[in-house]
Amino acid sequence: MSVISGKNIILGVTAGIAAYKATYLVRLFIKAGANVKVIMTPASKDFVTPLTLSTLSKNPVHSTFYDKEEENELWNNHVDLAIWADYFVIAPATANTLSKMANGTCDNLLLATYLSAKCKVYFAPAMDLDMYKHQSTKENLVKLESFGNSMIPAESGELASGLMGEGRMAEPETILSFIENDIITGLPLRGKKVLLTAGPTYEAIDPVRFIGNHSSGKMGFELAKEAANLGAEVILISGPSNEEVDHALIQRVDVISAEEMYQAAHQYFKDIDIAILAAAVADFKSATVASQKIKKKEASLTIELTKTKDILASLGEQKQQQFLVGFALETNNELENAKSKLRRKNLDLIVLNSLRDKGAGFKKATNKVTLIDKQENITEFGLKSKTEVAQDIFNEIIKSIHA
Ligand code: CTP
């Protein structure tokens, strides 16, 4: 999955012959799963039609502050567009537009949006070789990079003028991989290894029966996805779960019992930077596992239960560089119970779920959590989707790691 999947991209198109390549670029962004809106400078419409770009981007193309031909014209708010965008890509970026960007000129919608944008800006210059070599262009490019904008360098080759040299806009595939690599390099958990446990465990009674619980694994899987989206390499140890995950950075290890989860967690823990134990591990298992199916000939059956190993507590004992996060599911005296669990299991952070909160807990798409750190700072969150809860948890972890 591409790092731009689900992201909002504004593609700014300016008036150069390479504008036709913007059509391919829109297609690549869309194929990678991004949402795309196109802003064109008025003159760029001589090179490529708004109809082509709106069809490919699945969104209306903007080029003026309002559309005079519409009966009830609407103001194309550059501030709203800028807020919407996660990334702003200007390709092709002509010498004229680059000069205006470098100097804060704001005489069209694209430039007004650029000036309002707080997101990362990429630009792909496209011009004739002498314009590209001109001292004023060079100075503008340096100035734009000093603003934190990233240049996707022009390539050498035959130019539309027939001249050979530098100035040709990078190919759409090159632009996409430049942006993807840049985003990946800047991710906050890049180079970090994250261990997650998720789902229930099943403790066998006989070949067909087990002790289990209603955990779906959703929260743990959302945490795994979020860690990978933040650039981490993830080991996801999952008990039996219907959840699915497909991400190049996530390695899924399937286990069934608490003992298997314990072994797997210990196998990977040494090299881990952050471990989050979100699994609902069975606390008890059958003392003996019958090798044949137990028959119902008796009127009652007593199963002796013994405790499973506490994975979180044992990792807490071995902890060195690892930032260790546990979950607490409580029904009463929640904060005190969670704090004592944090201390007892030697954790850096505990995620408290209260079963008294509506929308929290097993099998739901939502959760309501309170985070308690080692210093016993308490942060309460509202009812949110499990995806958002995963983001909140990682924001807190990243803050703590960098504190
Ligand atoms: N946990 C674990 N291994 C176990 C049991 C729990 O790793 N055998 C982890 C869970 O993944 C979770 C946390 O410990 O992160 C939850 O602990 P919990 O089971 O709620 O509390 P306990 O410490 O077992 O205490 P109590 O049952 O008294 O609430």
XYZ file of C-alpha atoms in Angstrom, residues 84 116 138 180 196 198 243 258 261 302 319 323 329 374:
14
model
C -7.981 20.098 2.892
C -2.138 29.608 2.485
C 18.429 29.208 -9.651
C 6.590 8.503 -1.521
C 1.864 -5.898 19.006
C -3.950 -8.696 19.394
C -9.329 -9.239 11.009
C -1.545 -17.895 25.627
C 1.635 -15.923 22.313
C -15.469 -30.143 36.497
C 12.400 -4.547 29.716
C 8.694 1.347 25.619
C -10.175 -3.319 30.951
C 4.610 6.527 34.054
